[in-house]
Short mmCIF file of C-alpha atoms and ligand atoms in Angstrom, two decimals:
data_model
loop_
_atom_site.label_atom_id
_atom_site.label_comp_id
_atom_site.label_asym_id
_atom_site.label_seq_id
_atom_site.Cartn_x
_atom_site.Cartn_y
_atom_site.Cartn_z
CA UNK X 116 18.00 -134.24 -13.31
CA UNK X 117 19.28 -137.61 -14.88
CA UNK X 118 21.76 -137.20 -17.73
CA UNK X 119 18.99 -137.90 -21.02
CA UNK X 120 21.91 -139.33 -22.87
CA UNK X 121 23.60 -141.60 -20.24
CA UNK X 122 21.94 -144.50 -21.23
CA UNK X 123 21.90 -144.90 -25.04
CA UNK X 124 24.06 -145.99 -27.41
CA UNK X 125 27.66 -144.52 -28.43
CA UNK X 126 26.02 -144.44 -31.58
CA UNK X 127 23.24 -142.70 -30.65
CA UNK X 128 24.98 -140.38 -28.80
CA UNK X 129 27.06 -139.24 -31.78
CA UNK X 130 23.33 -138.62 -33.31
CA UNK X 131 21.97 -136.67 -30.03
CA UNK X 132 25.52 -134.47 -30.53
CA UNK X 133 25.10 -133.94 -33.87
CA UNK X 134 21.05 -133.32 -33.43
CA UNK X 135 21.91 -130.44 -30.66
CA UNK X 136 24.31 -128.92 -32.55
CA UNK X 137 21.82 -128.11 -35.15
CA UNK X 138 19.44 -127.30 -32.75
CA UNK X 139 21.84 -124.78 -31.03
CA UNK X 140 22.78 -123.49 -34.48
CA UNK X 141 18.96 -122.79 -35.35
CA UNK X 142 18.29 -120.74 -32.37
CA UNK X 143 21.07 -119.09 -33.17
CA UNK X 144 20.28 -117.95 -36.50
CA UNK X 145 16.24 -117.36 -34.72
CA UNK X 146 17.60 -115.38 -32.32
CA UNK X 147 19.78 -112.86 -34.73
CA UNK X 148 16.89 -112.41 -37.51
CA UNK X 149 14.55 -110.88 -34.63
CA UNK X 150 14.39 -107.54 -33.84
CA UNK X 151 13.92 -107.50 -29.89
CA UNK X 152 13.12 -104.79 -27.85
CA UNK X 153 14.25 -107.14 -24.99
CA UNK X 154 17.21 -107.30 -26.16
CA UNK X 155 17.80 -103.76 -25.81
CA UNK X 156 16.84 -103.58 -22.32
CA UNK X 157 19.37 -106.85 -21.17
CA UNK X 158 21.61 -104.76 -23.07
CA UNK X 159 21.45 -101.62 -20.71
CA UNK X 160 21.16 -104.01 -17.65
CA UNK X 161 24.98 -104.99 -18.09
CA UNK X 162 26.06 -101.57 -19.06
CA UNK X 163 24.35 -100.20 -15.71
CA UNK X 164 26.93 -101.18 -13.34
CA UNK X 165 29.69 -98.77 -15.06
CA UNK X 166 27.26 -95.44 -15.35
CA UNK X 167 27.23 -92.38 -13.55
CA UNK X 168 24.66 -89.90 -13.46
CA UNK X 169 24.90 -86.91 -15.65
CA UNK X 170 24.67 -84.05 -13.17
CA UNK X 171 27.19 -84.00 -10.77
CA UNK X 172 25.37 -84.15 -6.92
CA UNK X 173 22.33 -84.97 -8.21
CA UNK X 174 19.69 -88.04 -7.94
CA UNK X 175 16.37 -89.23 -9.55
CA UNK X 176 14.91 -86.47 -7.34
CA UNK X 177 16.32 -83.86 -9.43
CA UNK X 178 14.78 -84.84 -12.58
CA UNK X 179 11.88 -83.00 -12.71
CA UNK X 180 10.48 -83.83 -16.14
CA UNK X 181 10.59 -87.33 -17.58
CA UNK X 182 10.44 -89.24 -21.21
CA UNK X 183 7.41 -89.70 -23.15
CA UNK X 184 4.33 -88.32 -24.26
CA UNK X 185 2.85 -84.76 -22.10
CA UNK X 186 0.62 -82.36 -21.94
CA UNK X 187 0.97 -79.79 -19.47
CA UNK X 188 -1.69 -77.88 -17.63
CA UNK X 189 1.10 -75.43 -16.77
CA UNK X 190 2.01 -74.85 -20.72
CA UNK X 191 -1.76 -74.27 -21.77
CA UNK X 192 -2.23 -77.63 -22.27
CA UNK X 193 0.51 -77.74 -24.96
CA UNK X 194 1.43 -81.07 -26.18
CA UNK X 195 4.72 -82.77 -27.11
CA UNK X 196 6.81 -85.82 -27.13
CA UNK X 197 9.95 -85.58 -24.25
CA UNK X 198 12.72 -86.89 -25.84
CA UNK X 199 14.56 -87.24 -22.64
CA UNK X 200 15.16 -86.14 -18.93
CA UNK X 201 14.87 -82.83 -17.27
CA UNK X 202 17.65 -82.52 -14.45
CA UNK X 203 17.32 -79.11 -12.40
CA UNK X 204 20.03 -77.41 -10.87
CA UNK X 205 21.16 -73.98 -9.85
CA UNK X 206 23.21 -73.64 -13.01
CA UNK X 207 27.32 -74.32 -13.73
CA UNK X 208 26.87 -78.12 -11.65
CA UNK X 209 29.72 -80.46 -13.25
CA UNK X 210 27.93 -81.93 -16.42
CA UNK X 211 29.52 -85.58 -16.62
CA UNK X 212 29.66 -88.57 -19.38
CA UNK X 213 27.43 -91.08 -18.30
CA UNK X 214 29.45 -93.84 -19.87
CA UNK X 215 32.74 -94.77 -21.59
CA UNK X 216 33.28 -93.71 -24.95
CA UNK X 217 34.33 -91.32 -27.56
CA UNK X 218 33.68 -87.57 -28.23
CA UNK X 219 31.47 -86.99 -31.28
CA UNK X 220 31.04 -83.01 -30.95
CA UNK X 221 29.77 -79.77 -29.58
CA UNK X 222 26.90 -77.60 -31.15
CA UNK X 223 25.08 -75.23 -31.00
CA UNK X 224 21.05 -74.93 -32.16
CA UNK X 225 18.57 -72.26 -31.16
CA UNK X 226 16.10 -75.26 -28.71
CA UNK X 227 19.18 -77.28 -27.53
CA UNK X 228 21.64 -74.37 -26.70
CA UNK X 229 25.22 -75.72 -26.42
CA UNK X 230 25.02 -79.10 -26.44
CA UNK X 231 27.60 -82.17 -26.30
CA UNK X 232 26.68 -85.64 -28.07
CA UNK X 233 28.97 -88.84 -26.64
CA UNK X 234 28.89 -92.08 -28.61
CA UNK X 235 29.19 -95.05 -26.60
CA UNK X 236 29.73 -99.10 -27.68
CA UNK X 237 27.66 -101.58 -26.59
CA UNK X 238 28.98 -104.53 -25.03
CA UNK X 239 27.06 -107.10 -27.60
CA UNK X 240 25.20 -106.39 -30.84
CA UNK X 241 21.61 -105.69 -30.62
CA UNK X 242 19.29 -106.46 -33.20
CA UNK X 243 16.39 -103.97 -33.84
CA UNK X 244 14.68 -102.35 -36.22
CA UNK X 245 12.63 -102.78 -39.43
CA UNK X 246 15.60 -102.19 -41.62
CA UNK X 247 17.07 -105.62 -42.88
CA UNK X 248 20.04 -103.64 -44.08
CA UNK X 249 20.32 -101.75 -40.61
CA UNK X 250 19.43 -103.94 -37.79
CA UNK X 251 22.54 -104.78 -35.72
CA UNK X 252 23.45 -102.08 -33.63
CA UNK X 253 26.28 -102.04 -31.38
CA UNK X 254 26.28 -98.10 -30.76
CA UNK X 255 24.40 -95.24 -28.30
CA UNK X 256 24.60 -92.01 -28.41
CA UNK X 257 24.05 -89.64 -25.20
CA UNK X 258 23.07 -86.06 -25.57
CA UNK X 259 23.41 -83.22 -23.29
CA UNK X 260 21.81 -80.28 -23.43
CA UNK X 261 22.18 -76.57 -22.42
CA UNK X 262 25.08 -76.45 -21.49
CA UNK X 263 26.59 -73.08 -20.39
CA UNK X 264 29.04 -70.91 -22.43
CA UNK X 265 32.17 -71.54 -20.68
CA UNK X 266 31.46 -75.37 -21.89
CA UNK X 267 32.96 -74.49 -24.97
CA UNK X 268 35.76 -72.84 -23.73
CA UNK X 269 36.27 -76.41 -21.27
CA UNK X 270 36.08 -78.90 -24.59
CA UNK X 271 38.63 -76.31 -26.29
CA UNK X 272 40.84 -76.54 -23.80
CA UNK X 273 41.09 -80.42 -23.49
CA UNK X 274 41.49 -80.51 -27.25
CA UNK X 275 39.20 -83.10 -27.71
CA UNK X 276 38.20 -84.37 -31.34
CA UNK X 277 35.92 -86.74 -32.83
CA UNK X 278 36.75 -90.10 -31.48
CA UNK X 279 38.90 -89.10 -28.61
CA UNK X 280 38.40 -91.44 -25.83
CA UNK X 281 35.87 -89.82 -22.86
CA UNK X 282 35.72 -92.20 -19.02
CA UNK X 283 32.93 -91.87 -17.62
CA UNK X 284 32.48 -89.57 -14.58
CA UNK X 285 34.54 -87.09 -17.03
CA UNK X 286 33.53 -83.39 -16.82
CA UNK X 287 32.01 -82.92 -20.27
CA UNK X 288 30.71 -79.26 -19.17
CA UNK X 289 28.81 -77.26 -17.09
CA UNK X 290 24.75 -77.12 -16.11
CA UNK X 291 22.91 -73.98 -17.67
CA UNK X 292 20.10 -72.43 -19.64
CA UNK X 293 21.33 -72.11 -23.03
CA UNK X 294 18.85 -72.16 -26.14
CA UNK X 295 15.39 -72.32 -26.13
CA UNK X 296 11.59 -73.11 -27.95
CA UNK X 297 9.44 -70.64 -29.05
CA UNK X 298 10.85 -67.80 -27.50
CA UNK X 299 10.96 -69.40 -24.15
CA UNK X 300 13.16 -68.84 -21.14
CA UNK X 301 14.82 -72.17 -19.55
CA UNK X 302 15.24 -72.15 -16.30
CA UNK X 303 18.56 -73.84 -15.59
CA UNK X 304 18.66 -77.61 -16.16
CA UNK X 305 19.77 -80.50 -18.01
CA UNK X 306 18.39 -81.85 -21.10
CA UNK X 307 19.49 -85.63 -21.30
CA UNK X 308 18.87 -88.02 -23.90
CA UNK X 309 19.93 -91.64 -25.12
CA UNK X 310 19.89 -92.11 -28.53
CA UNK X 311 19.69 -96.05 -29.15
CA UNK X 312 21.62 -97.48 -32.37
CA UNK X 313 21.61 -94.38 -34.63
CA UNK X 314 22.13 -90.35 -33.52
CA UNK X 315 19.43 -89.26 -36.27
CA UNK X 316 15.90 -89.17 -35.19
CA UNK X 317 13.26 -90.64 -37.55
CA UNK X 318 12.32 -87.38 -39.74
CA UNK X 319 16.00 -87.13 -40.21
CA UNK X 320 16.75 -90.80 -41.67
CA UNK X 321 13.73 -90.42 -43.70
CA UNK X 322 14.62 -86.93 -45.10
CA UNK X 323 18.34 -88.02 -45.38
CA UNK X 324 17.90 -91.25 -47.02
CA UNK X 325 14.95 -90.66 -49.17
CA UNK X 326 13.06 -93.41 -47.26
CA UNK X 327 9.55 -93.39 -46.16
CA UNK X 328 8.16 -94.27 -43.00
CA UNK X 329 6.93 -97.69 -43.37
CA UNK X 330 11.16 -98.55 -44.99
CA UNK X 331 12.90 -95.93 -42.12
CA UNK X 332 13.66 -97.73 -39.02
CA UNK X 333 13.06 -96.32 -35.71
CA UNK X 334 13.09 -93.26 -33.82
CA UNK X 335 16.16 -93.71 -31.16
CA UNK X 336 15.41 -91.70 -28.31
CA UNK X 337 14.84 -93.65 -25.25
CA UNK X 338 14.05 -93.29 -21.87
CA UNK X 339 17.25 -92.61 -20.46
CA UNK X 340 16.86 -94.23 -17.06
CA UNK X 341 17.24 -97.46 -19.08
CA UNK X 342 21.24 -96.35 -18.01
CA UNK X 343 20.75 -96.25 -14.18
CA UNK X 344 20.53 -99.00 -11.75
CA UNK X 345 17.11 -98.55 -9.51
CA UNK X 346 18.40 -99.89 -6.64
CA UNK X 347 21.26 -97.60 -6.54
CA UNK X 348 21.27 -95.92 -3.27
CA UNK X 349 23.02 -93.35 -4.18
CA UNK X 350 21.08 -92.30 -6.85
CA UNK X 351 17.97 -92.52 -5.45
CA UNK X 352 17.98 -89.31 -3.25
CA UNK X 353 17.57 -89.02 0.32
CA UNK X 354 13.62 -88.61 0.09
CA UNK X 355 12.89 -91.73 -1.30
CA UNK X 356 11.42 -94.89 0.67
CA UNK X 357 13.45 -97.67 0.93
CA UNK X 358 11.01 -99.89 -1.40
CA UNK X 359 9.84 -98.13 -4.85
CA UNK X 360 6.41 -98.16 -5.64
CA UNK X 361 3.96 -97.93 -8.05
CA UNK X 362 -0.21 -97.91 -8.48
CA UNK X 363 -2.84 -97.42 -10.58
CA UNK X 364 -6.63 -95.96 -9.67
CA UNK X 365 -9.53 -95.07 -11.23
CA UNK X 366 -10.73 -91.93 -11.66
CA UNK X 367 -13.89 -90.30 -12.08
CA UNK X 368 -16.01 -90.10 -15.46
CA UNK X 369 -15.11 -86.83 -16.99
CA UNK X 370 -11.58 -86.22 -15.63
CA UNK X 371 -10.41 -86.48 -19.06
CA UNK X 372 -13.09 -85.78 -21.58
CA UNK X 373 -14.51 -88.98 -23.75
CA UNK X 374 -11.63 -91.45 -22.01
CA UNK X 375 -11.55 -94.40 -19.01
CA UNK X 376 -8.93 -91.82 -16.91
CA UNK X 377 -7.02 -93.99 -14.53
CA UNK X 378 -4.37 -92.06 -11.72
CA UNK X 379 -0.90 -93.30 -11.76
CA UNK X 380 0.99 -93.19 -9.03
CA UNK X 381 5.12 -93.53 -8.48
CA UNK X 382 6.75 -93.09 -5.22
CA UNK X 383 9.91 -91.65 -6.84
CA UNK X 384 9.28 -87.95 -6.96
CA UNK X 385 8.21 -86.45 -9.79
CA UNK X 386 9.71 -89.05 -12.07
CA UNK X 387 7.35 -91.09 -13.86
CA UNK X 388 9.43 -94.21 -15.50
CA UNK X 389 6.64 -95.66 -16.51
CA UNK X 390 6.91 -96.97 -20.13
CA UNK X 391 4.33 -99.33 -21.12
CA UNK X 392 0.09 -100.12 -20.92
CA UNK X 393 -1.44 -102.56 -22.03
CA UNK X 394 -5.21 -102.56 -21.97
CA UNK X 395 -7.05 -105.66 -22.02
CA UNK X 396 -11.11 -106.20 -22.36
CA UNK X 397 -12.11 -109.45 -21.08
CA UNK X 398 -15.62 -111.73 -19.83
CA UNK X 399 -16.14 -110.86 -16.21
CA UNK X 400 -14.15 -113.32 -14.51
CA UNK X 401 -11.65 -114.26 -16.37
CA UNK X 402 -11.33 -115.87 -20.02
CA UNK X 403 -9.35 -114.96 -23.17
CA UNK X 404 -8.94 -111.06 -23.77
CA UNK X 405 -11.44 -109.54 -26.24
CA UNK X 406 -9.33 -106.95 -27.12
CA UNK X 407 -6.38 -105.73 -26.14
CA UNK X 408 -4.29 -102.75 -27.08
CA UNK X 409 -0.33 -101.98 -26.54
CA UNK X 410 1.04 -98.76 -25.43
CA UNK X 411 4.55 -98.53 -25.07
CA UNK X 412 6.69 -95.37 -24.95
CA UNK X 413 10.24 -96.58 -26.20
CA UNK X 414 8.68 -98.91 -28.89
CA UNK X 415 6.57 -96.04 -29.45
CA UNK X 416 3.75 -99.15 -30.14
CA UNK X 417 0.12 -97.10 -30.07
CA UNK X 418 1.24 -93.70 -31.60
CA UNK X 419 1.72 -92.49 -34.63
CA UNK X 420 5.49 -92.03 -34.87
CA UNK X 421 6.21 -92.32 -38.81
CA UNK X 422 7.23 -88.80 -38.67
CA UNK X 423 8.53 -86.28 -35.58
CA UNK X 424 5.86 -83.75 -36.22
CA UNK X 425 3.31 -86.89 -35.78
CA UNK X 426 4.24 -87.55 -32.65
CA UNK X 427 4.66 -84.20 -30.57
CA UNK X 428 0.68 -84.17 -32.35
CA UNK X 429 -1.37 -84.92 -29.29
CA UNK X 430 -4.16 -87.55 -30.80
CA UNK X 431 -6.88 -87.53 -28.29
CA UNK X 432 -8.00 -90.86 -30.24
CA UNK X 433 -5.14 -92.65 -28.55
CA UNK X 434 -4.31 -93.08 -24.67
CA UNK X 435 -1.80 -90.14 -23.77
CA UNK X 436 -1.11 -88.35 -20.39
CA UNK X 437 -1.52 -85.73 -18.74
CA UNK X 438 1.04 -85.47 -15.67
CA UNK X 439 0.31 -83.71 -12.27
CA UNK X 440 3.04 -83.14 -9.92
CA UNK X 441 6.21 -81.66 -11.64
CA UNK X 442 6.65 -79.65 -8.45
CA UNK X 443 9.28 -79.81 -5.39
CA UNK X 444 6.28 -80.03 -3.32
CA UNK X 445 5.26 -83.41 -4.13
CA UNK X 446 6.59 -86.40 -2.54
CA UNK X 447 6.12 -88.53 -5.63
CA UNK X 448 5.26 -88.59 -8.97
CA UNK X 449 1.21 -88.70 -10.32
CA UNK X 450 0.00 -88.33 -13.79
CA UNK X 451 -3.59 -89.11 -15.41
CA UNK X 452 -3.16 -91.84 -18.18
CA UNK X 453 -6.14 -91.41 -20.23
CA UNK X 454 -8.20 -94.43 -22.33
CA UNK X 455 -10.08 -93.04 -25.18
CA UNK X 456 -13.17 -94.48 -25.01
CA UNK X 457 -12.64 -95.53 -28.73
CA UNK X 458 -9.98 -97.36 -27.70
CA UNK X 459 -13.03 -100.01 -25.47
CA UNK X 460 -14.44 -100.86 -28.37
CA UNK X 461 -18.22 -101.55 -27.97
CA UNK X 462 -17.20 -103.53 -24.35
CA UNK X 463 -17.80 -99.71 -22.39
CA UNK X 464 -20.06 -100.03 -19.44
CA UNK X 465 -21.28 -103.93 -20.54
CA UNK X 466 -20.89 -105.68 -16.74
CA UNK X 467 -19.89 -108.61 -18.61
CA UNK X 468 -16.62 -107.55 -19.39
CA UNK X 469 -13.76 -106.08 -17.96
CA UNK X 470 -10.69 -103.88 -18.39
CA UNK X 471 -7.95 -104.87 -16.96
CA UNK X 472 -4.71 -102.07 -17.66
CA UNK X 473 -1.48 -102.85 -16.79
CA UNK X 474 1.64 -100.48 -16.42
CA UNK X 475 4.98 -101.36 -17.03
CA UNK X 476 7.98 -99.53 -15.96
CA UNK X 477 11.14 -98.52 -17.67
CA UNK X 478 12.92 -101.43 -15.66
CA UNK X 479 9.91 -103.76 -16.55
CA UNK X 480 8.27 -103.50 -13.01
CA UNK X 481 4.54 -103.70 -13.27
CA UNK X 482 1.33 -103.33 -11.94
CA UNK X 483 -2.31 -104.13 -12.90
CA UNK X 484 -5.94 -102.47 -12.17
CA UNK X 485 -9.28 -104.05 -12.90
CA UNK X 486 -12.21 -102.60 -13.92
CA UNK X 487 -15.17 -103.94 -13.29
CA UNK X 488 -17.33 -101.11 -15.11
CA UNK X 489 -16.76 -98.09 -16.31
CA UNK X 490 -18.53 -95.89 -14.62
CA UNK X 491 -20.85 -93.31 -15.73
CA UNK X 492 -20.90 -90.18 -13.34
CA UNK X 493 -24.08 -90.91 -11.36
CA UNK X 494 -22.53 -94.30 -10.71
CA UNK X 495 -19.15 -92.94 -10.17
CA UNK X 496 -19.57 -92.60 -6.26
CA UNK X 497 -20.86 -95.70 -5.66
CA UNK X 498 -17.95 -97.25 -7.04
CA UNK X 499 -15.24 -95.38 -5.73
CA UNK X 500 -14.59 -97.31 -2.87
CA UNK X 501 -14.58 -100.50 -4.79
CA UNK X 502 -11.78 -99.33 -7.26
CA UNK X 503 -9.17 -97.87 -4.37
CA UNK X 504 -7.29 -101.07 -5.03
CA UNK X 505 -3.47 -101.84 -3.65
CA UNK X 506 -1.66 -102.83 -6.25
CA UNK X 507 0.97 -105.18 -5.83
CA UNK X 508 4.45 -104.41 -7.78
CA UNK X 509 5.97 -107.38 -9.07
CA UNK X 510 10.00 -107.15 -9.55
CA UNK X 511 10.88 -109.37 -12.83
CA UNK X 512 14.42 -110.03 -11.69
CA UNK X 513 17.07 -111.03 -14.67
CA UNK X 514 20.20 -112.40 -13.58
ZN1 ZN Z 702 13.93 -81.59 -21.64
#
């Protein structure tokens, strides 16, 4: 491309300097008032290449629940918000820091059991939040949970306090079953979170602060697989295709009461990373969306998250899921994403429209699903073949 500025005037060119510099200096000052969830996940991207996985031995096939919204058949139905990842194991597996930092403490409550919390710096400061006062964060936290007894013996004995320095890979403590909810029994695993910008989970800054919902900032937990490379073959367990997958499928009327219930499908077993639909009405065809509605898990855009309590509240008004295979036996991961039909507006079952859902992964992979109609149950069969669709996953690559 031809230099813009080769051919004009010295003067001028002083003018186009002076001209860019502003320029430069505006998008700046743009770029640090926003709060960007974007920003967040670039952020991750460049701290990826110095992680290690928390469980010593173990790969995306271990974790055998994921983050989000879930109601499980196998709990009664029960209903709650997963603040992080579930990593099985036989119990006392090396428990290791994820990624460099400092030691913040050990503890003890009656749900997490022993636990150790590591606070990590961010390479570059992140701006998020709805806080003006609170919106440049350069710190994570990582949590891990259950950890057995002779943990606390371990962190005695290396006479770590708050702030000494932890590499990562270092043994932190040891896989187990401690603590509990409701009187359940754990069965031994991992509890892993991220904690994004502050350690204190919404109800907390609101309670300790005095603020309210609409002046608090953010609930912190993430999905924690922001942390891990996906093409990490080494991390991606021996059972997994070469190429990761994902797709999206229509099931039929009545799979979920009163909601369009669409199958999603990962090939990674049993771990869902998906973290984002967005449901679109539009004219048959094509044209300008109708209405459109965003559900995104670590934005927590489409629930109701002014308050913890709010959100483990399952709100059959809003799209949630139900997953299907948390078992060894599955080769990959399947859960039912359900649509309230509230959610369609007055567009249901008018062929003039359509609904077009995309889902978005945790490492912003996606993949989209038309439909045509919904279908009402007599017409559910006839459609069926239509709607097996392949869905193409498109890789947004970042350099
Ligand atoms: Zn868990």
């Amino acid at each position: 491309m031809p230099n813009p500025s080769s051919s004009v005037s010295p003067r001028s060119s002083a003018r186009l300097l002076i001209w860019s510099v502003l320029l430069v200096l505006a998008l700046l000052h743009a770029v640090a008032a926003r709060a960007n969830y974007a920003d967040i996940v670039s952020a991750f991207e460049t701290v990826r290449t110095s992680t290690v996985f928390p469980v010593a031995g173990k790969t995306f096939d271990d974790i055998e629940e994921t983050f989000g919204p879930r109601a499980q058949p196998s709990l009664a139905g029960s209903y709650d918000w997963h603040r992080g990842i579930d990593i099985d194991g036989a119990g006392g597996e090396n428990v290791v820091n994820v990624y460099a930092g400092v030691f913040e403490k050990i503890d003890y409550t009656e749900s997490a059991g022993n636990y150790v919390v590591i606070k990590h710096t961010l390479p570059n400061s992140v701006t998020y939040g709805t806080n003006p006062s609170k919106q440049n964060w350069t710190t994570f936290y990582t949590y891990y949970m259950h950890l057995t007894d002779a943990t606390v013996t371990h962190i005695t004995d290396q006479g770590w306090t708050k702030g000494s320095n932890i590499a990562a890979g270092t043994v932190l403590g040891y896989l187990g079953a401690t603590g509990g909810s409701g009187g359940e029994a754990y069965a031994p695993h991992l509890h892993f979170e991220l904690r994004f910008g502050t350690s204190n989970p919404l109800s907390n800054q609101i309670a300790g602060d005095g603020l309210t919902a609409t002046d608090a900032w953010f609930d912190p937990h993430m999905h924690p697989m922001l942390l891990f490379n996906p093409n990490d073959a080494t991390l991606r367990g021996a059972s997994l295709a070469s190429s990761y997958t994902q797709s999206l499928a229509a099931q039929a009327e009545g799979t979920v009461p009163d909601a369009l219930s669409l199958l999603y499908t990962s090939s990674l077993d049993e771990l869902a990373l998906v973290n984002r639909f967005v449901v679109e009405v539009r004219p048959a065809g094509g044209g300008a969306a109708v209405l459109s509605h965003t559900l995104d898990f670590n934005q927590r855009t489409g629930f109701d998250a002014s308050t913890n309590a709010l959100l483990d509240e399952q709100d059959t008004t809003k799209p949630y899921m139900v997953p299907l295979a948390f078992t060894d036996a599955q080769t990959n991961y399947q859960s039912s994403i359900a649509i309230p039909h509230g959610w369609l507006g007055g567009y249901r079952n008018d062929g003039s429209y359509e609904i077009v859902v995309t889902a978005s992964d945790v490492w912003e992979n996606s993949t989209s699903l038309t439909v045509s109609a919904i279908p009402e149950p007599s017409t559910y069969a006839a459609l069926a073949g239509a709607l097996t669709l392949a869905c193409a996953l498109h890789r947004r690559r970042r350099e």
